[in-house]
CSV table of C-alpha atoms in Angstrom, one decimal:
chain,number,residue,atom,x,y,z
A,81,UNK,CA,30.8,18.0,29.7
A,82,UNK,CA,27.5,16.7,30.3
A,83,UNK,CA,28.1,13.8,31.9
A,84,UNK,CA,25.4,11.5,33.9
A,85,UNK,CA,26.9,9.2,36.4
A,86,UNK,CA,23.9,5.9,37.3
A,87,UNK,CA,24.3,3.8,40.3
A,88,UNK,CA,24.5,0.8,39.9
A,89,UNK,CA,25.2,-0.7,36.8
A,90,UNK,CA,24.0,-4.0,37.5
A,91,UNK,CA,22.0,-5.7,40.6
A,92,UNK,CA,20.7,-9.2,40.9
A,93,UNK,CA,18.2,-9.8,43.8
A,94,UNK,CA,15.7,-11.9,45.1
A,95,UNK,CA,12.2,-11.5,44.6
A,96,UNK,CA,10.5,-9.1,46.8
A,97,UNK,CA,13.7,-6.9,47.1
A,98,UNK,CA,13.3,-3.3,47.0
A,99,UNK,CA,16.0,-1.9,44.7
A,100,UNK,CA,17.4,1.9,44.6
A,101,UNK,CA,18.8,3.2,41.5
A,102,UNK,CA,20.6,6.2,41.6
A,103,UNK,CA,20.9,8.5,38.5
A,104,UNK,CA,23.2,11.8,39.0
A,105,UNK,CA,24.4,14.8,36.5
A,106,UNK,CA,28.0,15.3,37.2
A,107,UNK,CA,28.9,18.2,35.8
A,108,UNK,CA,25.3,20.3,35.1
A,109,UNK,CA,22.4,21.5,36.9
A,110,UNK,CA,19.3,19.2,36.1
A,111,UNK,CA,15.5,20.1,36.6
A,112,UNK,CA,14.5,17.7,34.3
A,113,UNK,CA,15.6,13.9,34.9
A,114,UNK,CA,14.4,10.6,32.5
A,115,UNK,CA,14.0,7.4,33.5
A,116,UNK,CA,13.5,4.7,30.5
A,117,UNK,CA,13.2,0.8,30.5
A,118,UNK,CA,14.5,-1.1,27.5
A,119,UNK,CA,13.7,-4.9,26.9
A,120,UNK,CA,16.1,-6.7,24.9
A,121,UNK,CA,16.1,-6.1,20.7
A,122,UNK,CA,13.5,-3.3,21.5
A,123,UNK,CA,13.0,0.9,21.7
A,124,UNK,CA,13.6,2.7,25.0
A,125,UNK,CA,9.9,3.5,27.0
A,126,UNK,CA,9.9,6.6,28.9
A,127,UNK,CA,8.7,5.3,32.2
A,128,UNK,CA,8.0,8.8,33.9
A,129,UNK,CA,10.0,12.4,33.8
A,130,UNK,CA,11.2,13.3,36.7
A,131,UNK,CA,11.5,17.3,38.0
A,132,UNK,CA,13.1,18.3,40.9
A,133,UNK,CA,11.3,19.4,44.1
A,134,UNK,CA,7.9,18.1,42.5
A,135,UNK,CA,6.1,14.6,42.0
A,136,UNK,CA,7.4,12.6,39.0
A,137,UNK,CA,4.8,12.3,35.7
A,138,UNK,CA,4.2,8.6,35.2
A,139,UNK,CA,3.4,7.6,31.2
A,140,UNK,CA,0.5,5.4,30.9
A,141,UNK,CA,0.8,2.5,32.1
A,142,UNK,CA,3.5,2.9,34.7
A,143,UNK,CA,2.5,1.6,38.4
A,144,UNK,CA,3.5,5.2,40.5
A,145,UNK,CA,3.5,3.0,43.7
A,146,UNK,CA,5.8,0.2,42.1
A,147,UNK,CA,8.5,2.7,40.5
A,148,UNK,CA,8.9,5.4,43.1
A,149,UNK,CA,10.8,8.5,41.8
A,150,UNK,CA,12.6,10.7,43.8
A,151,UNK,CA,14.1,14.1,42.4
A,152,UNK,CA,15.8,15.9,45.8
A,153,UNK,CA,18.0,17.8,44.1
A,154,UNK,CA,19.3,19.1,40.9
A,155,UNK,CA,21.9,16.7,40.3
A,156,UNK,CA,20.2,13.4,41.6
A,157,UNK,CA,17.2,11.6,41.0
A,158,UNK,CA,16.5,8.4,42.5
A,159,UNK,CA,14.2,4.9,40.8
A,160,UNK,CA,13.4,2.7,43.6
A,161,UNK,CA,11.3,-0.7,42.3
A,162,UNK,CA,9.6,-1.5,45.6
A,163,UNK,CA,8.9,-5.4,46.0
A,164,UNK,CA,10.9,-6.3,42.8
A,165,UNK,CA,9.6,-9.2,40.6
A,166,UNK,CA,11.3,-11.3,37.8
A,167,UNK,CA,9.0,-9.3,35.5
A,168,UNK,CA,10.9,-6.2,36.9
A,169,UNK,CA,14.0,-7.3,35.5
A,170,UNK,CA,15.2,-5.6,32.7
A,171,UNK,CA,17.6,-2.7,31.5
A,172,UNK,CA,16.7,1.0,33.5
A,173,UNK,CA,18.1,4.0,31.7
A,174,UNK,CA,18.1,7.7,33.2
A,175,UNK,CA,18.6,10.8,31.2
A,176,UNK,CA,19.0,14.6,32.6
A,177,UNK,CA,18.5,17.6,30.4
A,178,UNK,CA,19.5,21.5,31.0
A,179,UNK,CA,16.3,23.8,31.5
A,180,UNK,CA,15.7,25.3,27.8
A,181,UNK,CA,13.7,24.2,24.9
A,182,UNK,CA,16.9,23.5,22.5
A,183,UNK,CA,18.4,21.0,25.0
A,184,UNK,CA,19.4,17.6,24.2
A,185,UNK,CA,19.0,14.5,27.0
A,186,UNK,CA,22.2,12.9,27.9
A,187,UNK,CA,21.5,9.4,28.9
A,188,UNK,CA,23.6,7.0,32.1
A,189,UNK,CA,25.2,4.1,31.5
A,190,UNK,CA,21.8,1.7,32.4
A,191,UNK,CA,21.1,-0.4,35.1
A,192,UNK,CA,20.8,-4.2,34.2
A,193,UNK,CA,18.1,-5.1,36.7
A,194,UNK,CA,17.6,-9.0,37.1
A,195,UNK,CA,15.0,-10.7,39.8
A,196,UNK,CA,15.4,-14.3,40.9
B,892,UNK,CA,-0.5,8.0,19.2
B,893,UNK,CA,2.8,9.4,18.5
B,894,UNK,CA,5.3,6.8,17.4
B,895,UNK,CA,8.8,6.7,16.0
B,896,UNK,CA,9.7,3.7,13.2
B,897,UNK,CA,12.5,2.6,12.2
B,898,UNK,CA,12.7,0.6,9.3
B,899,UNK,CA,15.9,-1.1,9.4
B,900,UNK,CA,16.3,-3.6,12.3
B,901,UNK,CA,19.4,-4.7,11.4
B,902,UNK,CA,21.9,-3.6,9.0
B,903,UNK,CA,25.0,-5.1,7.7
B,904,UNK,CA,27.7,-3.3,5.5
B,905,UNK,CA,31.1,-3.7,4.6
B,906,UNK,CA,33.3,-0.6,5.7
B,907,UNK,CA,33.3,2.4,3.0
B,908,UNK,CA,30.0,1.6,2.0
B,909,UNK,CA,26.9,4.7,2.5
B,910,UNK,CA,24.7,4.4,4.8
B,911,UNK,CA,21.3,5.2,5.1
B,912,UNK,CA,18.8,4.8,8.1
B,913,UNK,CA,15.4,5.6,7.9
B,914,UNK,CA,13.1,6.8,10.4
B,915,UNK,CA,9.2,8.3,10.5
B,916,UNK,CA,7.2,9.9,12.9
B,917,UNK,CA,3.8,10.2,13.5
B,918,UNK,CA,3.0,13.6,14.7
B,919,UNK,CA,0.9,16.4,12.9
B,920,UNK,CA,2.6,19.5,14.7
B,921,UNK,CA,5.7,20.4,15.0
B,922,UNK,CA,8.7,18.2,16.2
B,923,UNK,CA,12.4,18.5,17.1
B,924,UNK,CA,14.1,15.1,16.1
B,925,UNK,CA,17.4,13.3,16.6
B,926,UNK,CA,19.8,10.4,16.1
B,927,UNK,CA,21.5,8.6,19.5
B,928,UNK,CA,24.1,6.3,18.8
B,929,UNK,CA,24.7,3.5,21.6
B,930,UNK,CA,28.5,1.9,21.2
B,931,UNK,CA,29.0,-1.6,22.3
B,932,UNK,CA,29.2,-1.0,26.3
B,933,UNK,CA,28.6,2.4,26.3
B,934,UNK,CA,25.7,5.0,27.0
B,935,UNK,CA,23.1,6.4,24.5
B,936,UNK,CA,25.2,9.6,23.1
B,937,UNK,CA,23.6,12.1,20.5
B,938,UNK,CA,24.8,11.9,17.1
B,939,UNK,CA,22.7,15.0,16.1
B,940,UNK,CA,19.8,17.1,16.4
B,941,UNK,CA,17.2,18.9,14.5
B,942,UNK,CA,14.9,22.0,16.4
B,943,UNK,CA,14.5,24.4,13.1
B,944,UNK,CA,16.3,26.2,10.1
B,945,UNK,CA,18.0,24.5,7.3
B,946,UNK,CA,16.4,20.9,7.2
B,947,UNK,CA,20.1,19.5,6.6
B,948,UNK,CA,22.2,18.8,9.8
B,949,UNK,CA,25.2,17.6,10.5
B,950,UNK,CA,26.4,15.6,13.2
B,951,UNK,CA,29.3,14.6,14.8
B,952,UNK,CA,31.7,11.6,13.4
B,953,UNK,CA,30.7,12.7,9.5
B,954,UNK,CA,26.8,11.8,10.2
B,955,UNK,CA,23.9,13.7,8.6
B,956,UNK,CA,20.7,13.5,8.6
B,957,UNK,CA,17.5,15.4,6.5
B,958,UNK,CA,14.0,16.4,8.0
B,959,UNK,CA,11.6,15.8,5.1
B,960,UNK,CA,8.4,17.4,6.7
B,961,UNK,CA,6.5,16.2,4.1
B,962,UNK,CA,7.1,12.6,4.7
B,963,UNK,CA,7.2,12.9,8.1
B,964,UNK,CA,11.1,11.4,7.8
B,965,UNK,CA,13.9,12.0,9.2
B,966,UNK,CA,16.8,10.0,7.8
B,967,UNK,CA,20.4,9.4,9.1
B,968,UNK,CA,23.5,8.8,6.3
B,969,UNK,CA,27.0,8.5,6.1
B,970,UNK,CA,28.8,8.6,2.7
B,971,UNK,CA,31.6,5.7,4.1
B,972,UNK,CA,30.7,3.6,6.8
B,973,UNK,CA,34.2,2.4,9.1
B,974,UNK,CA,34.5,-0.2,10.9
B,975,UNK,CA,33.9,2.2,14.4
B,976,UNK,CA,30.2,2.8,13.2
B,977,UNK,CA,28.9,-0.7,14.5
B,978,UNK,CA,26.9,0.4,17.3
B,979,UNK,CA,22.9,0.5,17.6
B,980,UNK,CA,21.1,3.6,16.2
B,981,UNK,CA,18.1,5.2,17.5
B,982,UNK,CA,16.0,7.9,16.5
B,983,UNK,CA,13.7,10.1,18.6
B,984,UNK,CA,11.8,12.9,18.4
B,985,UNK,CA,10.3,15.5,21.0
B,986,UNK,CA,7.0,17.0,20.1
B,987,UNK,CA,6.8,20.7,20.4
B,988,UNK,CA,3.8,20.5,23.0
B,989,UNK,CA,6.5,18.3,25.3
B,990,UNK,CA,9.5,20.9,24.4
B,991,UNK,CA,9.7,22.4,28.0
B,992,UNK,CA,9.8,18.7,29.7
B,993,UNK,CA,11.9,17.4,26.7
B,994,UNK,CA,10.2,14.2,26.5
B,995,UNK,CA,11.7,12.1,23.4
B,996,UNK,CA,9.9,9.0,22.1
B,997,UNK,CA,12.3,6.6,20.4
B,998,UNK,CA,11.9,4.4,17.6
B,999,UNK,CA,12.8,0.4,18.3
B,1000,UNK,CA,16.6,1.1,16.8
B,1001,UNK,CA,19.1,-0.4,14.3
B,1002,UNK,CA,21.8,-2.5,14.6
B,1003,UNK,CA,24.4,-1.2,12.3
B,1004,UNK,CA,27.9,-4.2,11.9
B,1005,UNK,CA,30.0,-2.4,9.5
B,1006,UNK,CA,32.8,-5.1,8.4
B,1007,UNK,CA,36.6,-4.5,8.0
């Protein structure tokens, strides 16, 4: 059980490309869903958290108009990068977690993003 | 700022060897912590998790790990490593202000290669 389905795994796309990535829970209910960006050889940075049927909470840093999250149900929250650059590119991970202070994230497969 | 560190980058054992990963948190309150494993090709998956109780837990696949509160530490062993283990190791932790959200912050990872 517990499984997170993301869509898709890997996009290549031209500068100035807006680019959806879909992230669903399969098999569970999610209020809360993740979305993290890994660079190569390094940790995994929360980009915001994501809670359905309310605005997404952006970490420091994190350009809300560039990385548009969309949480419309409890089984799917969207990451759109709106006028992608080759900076963009890089490896976009979503979790989703049960409701409950003793539960564990379970994380999609990633999204290898990569902007020519 | 809270921060998770890892201080193995990049391990390299032969299989039936122990194992020992060490991670350290920066937090004054209180935390819940864990230990992700990411396979070759695969998505993160949690090894194991610590919220309270007996600071010794143990995982799936013959993992454990031991909250030391008074280093701030929160290391992951294995008395015999196989060759299976090789995967990438992360450890995260969730401060207790962040427990309804679920928020983890990761350390940068290890690279465990076991070799037959």
């Amino acid at each position: 059980g517990a499984v997170v389905s993301q869509h898709p795994s890997r996009v290549i796309c031209k500068s100035g490309t807006s680019v959806k990535i879909e992230c669903r829970s399969l098999d569970f209910q999610a209020t809360t869903m993740f979305w993290y960006r890994q660079f190569p050889k390094q940790s995994l940075m929360l980009m915001a958290t994501s809670n359905e049927g309310s605005k997404a909470t952006y970490e420091q840093g994190v350009e809300k108009d560039k990385f548009l999250i969309n949480h419309a149900s409890l089984t799917l929250s969207t990451l759109t990068v709106t006028s992608a650059h080759p900076e963009d590119s890089s490896f976009y991970i979503c979790s989703a977690r049960l409701p409950g202070g003793d539960q564990p994230q379970h994380f999609g497969d990633g999204t290898r993003l990569s902007i020519l | 700022a809270q921060s998770v560190s890892q201080h193995n980058h990049h391990v390299i054992l032969s299989e039936a060897a122990s194992l020992e990963l060490g991670c350290n948190y920066s937090y004054g309150g209180t935390v819940n912590l864990f230990w992700y494993v990411q396979y070759p090709g695969q998505h993160l998956q949690l090894l194991l998790k610590y919220f309270s109780g007996d600071p010794l837990v143990k995982g799936i696949k013959g993992f454990e790990a031991e909250f030391i509160k008074s280093k701030f530490s929160f290391n992951l062993r294995k008395p015999s490593v196989q060759w299976s283990d090789t995967a990438e190791y992360f450890c995260a932790v969730t401060p207790h202000g962040s427990s309804n959200t679920g928020k983890l912050i990761f350390g940068q990872g290890t690279t465990l290669q076991v070799k037959p």
